């Protein structure tokens, strides 16, 4: 397997894992947050 193919498969696996974890969080009653809102609040907290 070429290194490029391995890297692509690894990225796909990481995305699949992140989606799975998010789905599990929702099933456990947690609410998803908008990434833009989270980054804006972090920016205000630490950089303003």
PDB file of C-alpha atoms in Angstrom:
ATOM      1  CA  UNK A   1       0.000   0.000   0.000  1.00  0.00           C
ATOM      2  CA  UNK A   2       1.398   3.364  -0.938  1.00  0.00           C
ATOM      3  CA  UNK A   3       2.048   5.965   1.706  1.00  0.00           C
ATOM      4  CA  UNK A   4      -0.430   8.380   0.080  1.00  0.00           C
ATOM      5  CA  UNK A   5      -3.192   5.775   0.126  1.00  0.00           C
ATOM      6  CA  UNK A   6      -2.439   4.942   3.743  1.00  0.00           C
ATOM      7  CA  UNK A   7      -2.637   8.645   4.690  1.00  0.00           C
ATOM      8  CA  UNK A   8      -6.003   9.014   2.922  1.00  0.00           C
ATOM      9  CA  UNK A   9      -7.408   5.936   4.637  1.00  0.00           C
ATOM     10  CA  UNK A  10      -6.131   7.200   7.989  1.00  0.00           C
ATOM     11  CA  UNK A  11      -7.891  10.560   7.505  1.00  0.00           C
ATOM     12  CA  UNK A  12     -11.115   8.788   6.529  1.00  0.00           C
ATOM     13  CA  UNK A  13     -10.827   6.625   9.640  1.00  0.00           C
ATOM     14  CA  UNK A  14     -10.314   9.707  11.839  1.00  0.00           C
ATOM     15  CA  UNK A  15     -13.409  11.363  10.352  1.00  0.00           C
ATOM     16  CA  UNK A  16     -15.454   8.203  10.836  1.00  0.00           C
ATOM     17  CA  UNK A  17     -14.317   8.009  14.459  1.00  0.00           C
ATOM     18  CA  UNK A  18     -15.232  11.662  15.098  1.00  0.00           C
ATOM     19  CA  UNK A  19     -18.688  11.135  13.584  1.00  0.00           C
ATOM     20  CA  UNK A  20     -19.208   7.997  15.664  1.00  0.00           C
ATOM     21  CA  UNK A  21     -18.201   9.807  18.865  1.00  0.00           C
ATOM     22  CA  UNK A  22     -20.545  12.700  18.080  1.00  0.00           C
ATOM     23  CA  UNK A  23     -23.405  10.303  17.457  1.00  0.00           C
ATOM     24  CA  UNK A  24     -22.681   8.580  20.773  1.00  0.00           C
ATOM     25  CA  UNK A  25     -22.702  11.942  22.565  1.00  0.00           C
ATOM     26  CA  UNK A  26     -26.133  12.744  21.109  1.00  0.00           C
ATOM     27  CA  UNK A  27     -27.457   9.319  22.088  1.00  0.00           C
ATOM     28  CA  UNK A  28     -26.196   9.948  25.634  1.00  0.00           C
ATOM     29  CA  UNK A  29     -28.249  13.129  25.847  1.00  0.00           C
ATOM     30  CA  UNK A  30     -25.592  15.696  25.064  1.00  0.00           C
ATOM     31  CA  UNK A  31     -26.346  18.500  22.647  1.00  0.00           C
ATOM     32  CA  UNK A  32     -24.141  19.325  19.700  1.00  0.00           C
ATOM     33  CA  UNK A  33     -22.620  22.781  19.604  1.00  0.00           C
ATOM     34  CA  UNK A  34     -21.938  24.972  16.626  1.00  0.00           C
ATOM     35  CA  UNK A  35     -18.185  25.062  16.055  1.00  0.00           C
ATOM     36  CA  UNK A  36     -18.224  28.710  15.005  1.00  0.00           C
ATOM     37  CA  UNK A  37     -19.968  29.717  18.240  1.00  0.00           C
ATOM     38  CA  UNK A  38     -17.510  27.693  20.314  1.00  0.00           C
ATOM     39  CA  UNK A  39     -14.493  29.263  18.609  1.00  0.00           C
ATOM     40  CA  UNK A  40     -15.964  32.745  18.978  1.00  0.00           C
ATOM     41  CA  UNK A  41     -16.506  32.250  22.694  1.00  0.00           C
ATOM     42  CA  UNK A  42     -12.966  30.893  23.127  1.00  0.00           C
ATOM     43  CA  UNK A  43     -11.572  33.818  21.185  1.00  0.00           C
ATOM     44  CA  UNK A  44     -13.452  36.290  23.396  1.00  0.00           C
ATOM     45  CA  UNK A  45     -12.345  34.462  26.537  1.00  0.00           C
ATOM     46  CA  UNK A  46      -8.648  34.206  25.722  1.00  0.00           C
ATOM     47  CA  UNK A  47      -7.803  36.865  23.137  1.00  0.00           C
ATOM     48  CA  UNK A  48     -10.004  39.896  23.795  1.00  0.00           C
TER      49      UNK A  48
END
